[in-house]
Amino acid sequence: FQAEDGIRDVERSRGLGDVYKRQGIISWKKSSCMENFREIDKTTLKWLDKSIKISNKLLKKDKNNIEAIFYTGGSYGFKAEVYARQKNLIKTGYNALKGIKNLKKVQKIKPDLYDVYFGFGLYDVTAGSFPDIVKIITRILFIPSGDYQRGIEELKIAHEKGFLTKTISCYTLAYSYFYYEQNYNKAIECLESIIDNYPKCVDLRTLLINAYFYRELTTPAGEWKKIIQYIKDFKKDIYRRDLKLRSWWMDKFEFMLGYSYYNLKKYNKAKPLLESYSRKYRRKGESYFAGVSELTIGKIYDLEGNRKKAVEKYKNALKLERIGNLEAVSYTHLTLPTN
């Protein structure tokens, strides 16, 4: 089974329901970064509905057909995740509950089919990370609350002992480590264990670049050159494949390149990239990197001896998102030039 975007299944397909469900998953995995993600969402839901339809036909002949129950549960689970991205809480809850219900049937019939733990883990990690207000709403709607730590353990079981869900469990663990725990080392470890088998997967590569960048921001290890090369290789590949990523992602890569060049003291390369980024995100709330970009440009102007422009940039930085120590650093450089 070879998907058009290069996500490949290293195991033999186990039937039409399997193929339909995986085709849906593949469409969904392409979608989050793509310019036409809304259209891909529609395609994804269509494929998942086909999987459910085929599985239901099999279940009419044999209500204990374990593969059909598994494909049905998995498909409902992925439908729930698509709706969650669309912030449709009712459809998310409805599909998630149907997915969990079917996977529990599978577990009862065949306790050693460890792939069901992916669905359990995905639900627990996602629901367990909801803001408190959303958790209150889910209780009102009789949607079970999740447990983040339990979900992580369930995903580990699916990754270590599962058959169909080994890789996607590993990706979901990496996603969780990155976004929910900010544990960039663990995220990188997971991603690097699967990236060679799926070199064209957009989401894998964007998450790996992000993990390297954020790790370098928090615990510098001198990997700016590696980050630059990863971004250049990725951009070259998506241009070659004529993939259209959302402009927000392309702009973020522009910022990452500029900031990486700054840390390598290649200011002539850093400044135009950062200035281009800052021109696109001038208002508070448009990007959490906007303030950092203005601050960094100010430092470059200071190093070039243009104090007037540097002060202007430091003041701009204070009007934007004040992440990390941006506020303190900006105020410091308003009185003390960067050297």
Coordinates of C-alpha atoms in Angstrom, one line a residue:
F1 CA 0.0 0.0 0.0
Q2 CA 1.7 3.2 -1.2
A3 CA 0.1 6.6 -0.6
E4 CA 0.6 9.5 -3.0
D5 CA 2.3 11.6 -0.4
G6 CA 4.8 8.9 0.5
I7 CA 3.3 7.6 3.7
R8 CA 3.7 3.9 3.2
D9 CA 2.5 0.9 5.1
V10 CA 5.3 -1.5 5.7
E11 CA 2.9 -4.4 6.4
R12 CA 0.6 -6.1 4.0
S13 CA -2.9 -4.6 3.8
R14 CA -5.6 -6.6 5.7
G15 CA -8.6 -6.0 3.5
L16 CA -10.7 -3.3 1.9
G17 CA -11.9 -1.8 5.2
D18 CA -8.3 -1.5 6.2
V19 CA -7.4 0.3 3.0
Y20 CA -10.3 2.7 3.2
K21 CA -9.6 3.6 6.8
R22 CA -5.9 4.1 6.1
Q23 CA -6.6 6.2 3.0
G24 CA -8.8 8.4 5.3
I25 CA -6.0 8.6 7.9
I26 CA -3.5 9.6 5.2
S27 CA -5.7 12.4 3.9
W28 CA -6.1 13.6 7.4
K29 CA -2.4 13.5 8.1
K30 CA -1.7 15.6 5.1
S31 CA -4.2 18.2 6.0
S32 CA -3.1 20.2 9.0
C33 CA -0.4 22.1 7.2
M34 CA -1.9 22.3 3.7
E35 CA -3.4 25.3 2.1
N36 CA -6.5 23.3 1.1
F37 CA -7.0 21.6 4.5
R38 CA -10.7 22.2 4.5
E39 CA -11.1 20.3 1.2
I40 CA -8.9 17.6 2.5
D41 CA -11.1 17.3 5.6
K42 CA -14.1 16.6 3.4
T43 CA -12.2 13.9 1.5
T44 CA -11.0 12.4 4.8
L45 CA -14.5 12.2 6.2
K46 CA -15.7 10.6 2.9
W47 CA -13.1 7.9 3.1
L48 CA -13.8 7.2 6.7
D49 CA -17.5 6.9 6.0
K50 CA -16.7 4.4 3.2
S51 CA -14.7 2.4 5.7
I52 CA -17.7 2.4 8.1
K53 CA -20.1 1.4 5.3
I54 CA -18.0 -1.5 4.2
S55 CA -17.5 -2.7 7.8
N56 CA -21.2 -2.5 8.5
K57 CA -21.9 -4.8 5.6
L58 CA -19.5 -7.3 7.0
L59 CA -21.1 -7.0 10.4
K60 CA -24.6 -7.8 9.0
K61 CA -23.1 -11.2 8.0
D62 CA -21.2 -11.7 11.2
K63 CA -21.8 -9.4 14.2
N64 CA -18.6 -10.6 15.8
N65 CA -16.3 -9.9 12.8
I66 CA -13.5 -8.4 14.8
E67 CA -11.7 -6.6 12.0
A68 CA -15.0 -4.9 10.9
I69 CA -15.6 -3.8 14.5
F70 CA -12.0 -2.5 14.7
Y71 CA -12.2 -0.6 11.5
T72 CA -15.6 0.9 12.5
G73 CA -14.2 2.1 15.8
G74 CA -11.0 3.4 14.3
S75 CA -12.9 5.3 11.6
Y76 CA -15.3 6.9 14.1
G77 CA -12.3 7.9 16.2
F78 CA -10.6 9.7 13.3
K79 CA -13.8 11.4 12.4
A80 CA -13.9 12.7 15.9
E81 CA -10.4 14.1 15.6
V82 CA -11.3 15.9 12.3
Y83 CA -14.3 17.5 14.0
A84 CA -12.2 18.4 17.0
R85 CA -9.9 20.4 14.7
Q86 CA -13.0 22.1 13.4
K87 CA -14.1 22.9 17.0
N88 CA -17.4 21.0 16.5
L89 CA -17.8 19.7 20.0
I90 CA -21.1 17.8 19.5
K91 CA -19.8 15.9 16.5
T92 CA -16.5 15.3 18.2
G93 CA -18.2 13.8 21.2
Y94 CA -20.7 11.7 19.2
N95 CA -18.0 10.1 17.0
A96 CA -15.5 9.7 19.8
L97 CA -18.1 7.8 21.9
K98 CA -19.0 5.5 19.0
G99 CA -15.3 4.9 18.4
I100 CA -14.5 3.9 22.0
K101 CA -17.7 1.8 22.2
N102 CA -16.6 -0.3 19.2
L103 CA -13.0 -0.6 20.3
K104 CA -14.1 -1.9 23.7
K105 CA -16.1 -4.6 21.9
V106 CA -12.9 -5.6 20.1
Q107 CA -11.0 -5.7 23.4
K108 CA -13.7 -7.9 25.0
I109 CA -13.6 -10.4 22.1
K110 CA -9.8 -10.3 21.6
P111 CA -7.9 -8.8 24.6
D112 CA -4.5 -9.3 23.0
L113 CA -5.3 -7.1 20.0
Y114 CA -3.2 -4.2 21.2
D115 CA -4.1 -1.8 18.4
V116 CA -7.2 -0.8 20.3
Y117 CA -5.0 1.0 22.7
F118 CA -4.2 3.6 20.1
G119 CA -7.8 4.7 20.1
F120 CA -8.1 4.7 23.8
G121 CA -4.8 6.6 24.1
L122 CA -5.7 9.2 21.5
Y123 CA -9.0 9.9 23.3
D124 CA -7.5 10.1 26.8
V125 CA -4.6 12.3 25.7
T126 CA -6.9 14.7 23.8
A127 CA -9.8 14.8 26.3
G128 CA -7.3 14.9 29.2
S129 CA -5.7 18.1 27.8
F130 CA -9.0 20.0 27.3
P131 CA -9.2 23.4 29.1
D132 CA -11.3 23.2 32.3
I133 CA -14.3 25.0 30.6
V134 CA -14.4 22.4 27.9
K135 CA -14.2 19.6 30.4
I136 CA -17.3 21.1 32.2
I137 CA -19.2 21.2 28.8
T138 CA -18.2 17.6 28.0
R139 CA -19.5 16.4 31.4
I140 CA -22.8 18.2 30.7
L141 CA -23.0 16.3 27.4
F142 CA -22.2 13.0 29.2
I143 CA -18.9 12.7 27.3
P144 CA -16.3 10.8 29.5
S145 CA -13.4 12.9 30.7
G146 CA -9.9 11.8 29.6
D147 CA -6.8 11.1 31.5
Y148 CA -3.6 12.4 29.9
Q149 CA -1.1 10.2 31.7
R150 CA -3.2 7.1 31.1
G151 CA -3.4 8.0 27.5
I152 CA 0.4 8.2 27.1
E153 CA 0.7 4.7 28.6
E154 CA -2.0 3.4 26.2
L155 CA -0.2 4.9 23.2
K156 CA 3.0 3.3 24.4
I157 CA 1.3 -0.1 24.5
A158 CA -0.1 0.4 20.9
H159 CA 3.3 1.5 19.7
E160 CA 5.2 -1.4 21.3
K161 CA 2.7 -4.2 20.8
G162 CA 0.3 -3.1 18.0
F163 CA 0.3 -4.2 14.4
L164 CA -1.6 -1.5 12.4
T165 CA -1.1 1.4 14.7
K166 CA 2.6 1.2 15.7
T167 CA 3.7 4.2 13.6
I168 CA 0.8 6.5 14.2
S169 CA 1.0 5.8 17.9
C170 CA 4.6 6.9 17.8
Y171 CA 3.7 10.1 15.9
T172 CA 0.9 10.8 18.4
L173 CA 3.3 10.3 21.3
A174 CA 5.7 12.8 19.7
Y175 CA 2.9 15.3 19.1
S176 CA 1.8 15.0 22.8
Y177 CA 5.4 15.4 24.1
F178 CA 5.8 18.5 22.0
Y179 CA 2.5 20.3 22.5
Y180 CA 1.3 19.2 25.9
E181 CA 4.6 18.6 27.8
Q182 CA 7.1 20.7 25.9
N183 CA 9.5 17.8 26.2
Y184 CA 11.4 18.3 22.9
N185 CA 13.9 15.5 23.5
K186 CA 11.2 12.9 23.8
A187 CA 9.4 14.3 20.7
I188 CA 12.6 14.2 18.7
E189 CA 13.4 10.6 19.8
C190 CA 10.0 9.4 18.7
L191 CA 10.1 11.2 15.3
E192 CA 13.6 10.2 14.4
S193 CA 12.6 6.5 15.0
I194 CA 10.1 6.7 12.1
I195 CA 11.1 9.5 9.8
D196 CA 13.3 7.4 7.5
N197 CA 10.3 5.1 6.7
Y198 CA 8.1 8.1 5.9
P199 CA 10.4 10.8 4.4
K200 CA 7.7 12.6 2.5
C201 CA 5.2 12.9 5.3
V202 CA 4.6 16.6 5.7
D203 CA 3.4 16.5 9.3
L204 CA 6.3 14.3 10.5
R205 CA 8.8 16.7 9.0
T206 CA 7.2 19.9 10.2
L207 CA 6.9 18.5 13.7
L208 CA 10.5 17.4 13.7
I209 CA 11.7 20.9 12.5
N210 CA 9.6 22.5 15.2
A211 CA 11.0 20.2 17.9
Y212 CA 14.6 20.9 17.0
F213 CA 13.9 24.6 16.9
Y214 CA 12.2 24.8 20.2
R215 CA 14.8 22.6 21.9
E216 CA 17.5 24.9 20.6
L217 CA 15.6 27.9 22.1
T218 CA 15.2 26.3 25.5
T219 CA 18.5 24.3 25.8
P220 CA 21.0 25.5 23.2
A221 CA 23.1 22.7 21.7
G222 CA 24.6 24.5 18.7
E223 CA 22.3 22.9 16.2
W224 CA 21.3 26.1 14.2
K225 CA 23.1 24.8 11.1
K226 CA 21.1 21.5 11.2
I227 CA 17.8 23.4 11.6
I228 CA 18.6 25.6 8.6
Q229 CA 19.5 22.5 6.5
Y230 CA 16.3 20.7 7.6
I231 CA 14.1 23.7 6.6
K232 CA 15.9 24.2 3.3
D233 CA 15.6 20.5 2.4
F234 CA 11.9 20.5 3.4
K235 CA 11.1 23.6 1.3
K236 CA 12.9 22.2 -1.7
D237 CA 10.9 19.0 -1.4
I238 CA 7.5 20.6 -1.2
Y239 CA 8.3 22.9 -4.1
R240 CA 9.4 19.9 -6.1
R241 CA 6.2 18.0 -5.3
D242 CA 4.1 21.2 -5.9
L243 CA 2.5 21.0 -2.4
K244 CA 0.8 24.2 -1.2
L245 CA 1.4 24.7 2.5
R246 CA -0.6 27.3 4.5
S247 CA 1.1 30.7 4.4
W248 CA 1.4 30.7 8.2
W249 CA 3.7 27.7 8.0
M250 CA 5.8 29.1 5.2
D251 CA 6.2 32.4 7.1
K252 CA 7.1 30.5 10.3
F253 CA 9.9 28.8 8.4
E254 CA 11.0 32.2 7.2
F255 CA 11.2 33.4 10.8
M256 CA 13.0 30.2 11.9
L257 CA 15.6 30.6 9.2
G258 CA 16.2 34.3 10.1
Y259 CA 16.5 33.5 13.8
S260 CA 18.9 30.7 13.1
Y261 CA 21.1 32.9 10.9
Y262 CA 21.1 35.5 13.7
N263 CA 22.4 32.9 16.2
L264 CA 25.1 32.0 13.7
K265 CA 26.0 35.7 13.5
K266 CA 25.1 35.9 9.8
Y267 CA 23.2 39.1 10.2
N268 CA 23.1 40.0 6.5
K269 CA 21.1 36.8 5.9
A270 CA 19.0 37.1 9.1
K271 CA 17.8 40.7 8.8
P272 CA 15.9 40.5 5.5
L273 CA 14.2 37.3 6.5
L274 CA 13.1 38.7 9.9
E275 CA 12.0 42.0 8.4
S276 CA 9.9 40.2 5.8
Y277 CA 8.3 38.2 8.6
S278 CA 7.6 41.3 10.7
R279 CA 6.0 43.1 7.8
K280 CA 3.4 40.3 7.6
Y281 CA 2.6 40.2 11.4
R282 CA 2.3 43.8 12.7
R283 CA -0.6 43.4 15.1
K284 CA -0.7 41.8 18.5
G285 CA -2.4 38.4 18.3
E286 CA -1.3 37.6 14.8
S287 CA 1.8 35.6 15.7
Y288 CA 3.6 34.8 19.0
F289 CA 6.9 35.2 17.1
A290 CA 6.2 38.8 16.0
G291 CA 7.7 40.3 19.1
V292 CA 10.8 38.1 19.0
S293 CA 11.3 39.0 15.4
E294 CA 11.2 42.8 16.2
L295 CA 13.5 42.3 19.2
T296 CA 16.0 40.4 17.1
I297 CA 16.0 43.0 14.3
G298 CA 16.6 45.6 16.9
K299 CA 19.7 43.8 18.1
I300 CA 21.0 43.6 14.6
Y301 CA 20.5 47.3 14.1
D302 CA 22.4 47.9 17.4
L303 CA 25.3 45.7 16.1
E304 CA 25.3 47.7 12.9
G305 CA 25.5 50.9 14.9
N306 CA 22.1 52.2 14.0
R307 CA 20.8 53.0 17.5
K308 CA 17.8 54.9 16.3
K309 CA 16.3 52.0 14.3
A310 CA 17.2 49.6 17.1
V311 CA 15.2 51.6 19.7
E312 CA 12.3 51.7 17.3
K313 CA 12.3 47.9 17.0
Y314 CA 12.6 47.4 20.8
K315 CA 9.5 49.6 21.3
N316 CA 7.7 47.6 18.6
A317 CA 8.5 44.4 20.3
L318 CA 6.9 45.6 23.5
K319 CA 3.6 46.2 21.7
L320 CA 3.4 42.5 20.6
E321 CA 3.3 39.1 22.3
R322 CA 5.6 39.1 25.3
I323 CA 6.7 35.5 25.4
G324 CA 9.6 34.3 27.6
N325 CA 11.8 37.1 28.7
L326 CA 11.1 39.4 25.8
E327 CA 9.7 42.2 27.9
A328 CA 12.7 42.4 30.2
V329 CA 15.2 42.1 27.4
S330 CA 13.4 44.8 25.3
Y331 CA 13.4 47.2 28.2
T332 CA 17.1 46.5 28.9
H333 CA 18.1 47.2 25.3
L334 CA 16.1 50.5 25.3
T335 CA 18.8 51.8 27.6
L336 CA 21.7 49.5 26.9
P337 CA 22.7 48.8 23.3
T338 CA 23.3 45.2 22.2
N339 CA 27.0 44.5 21.8

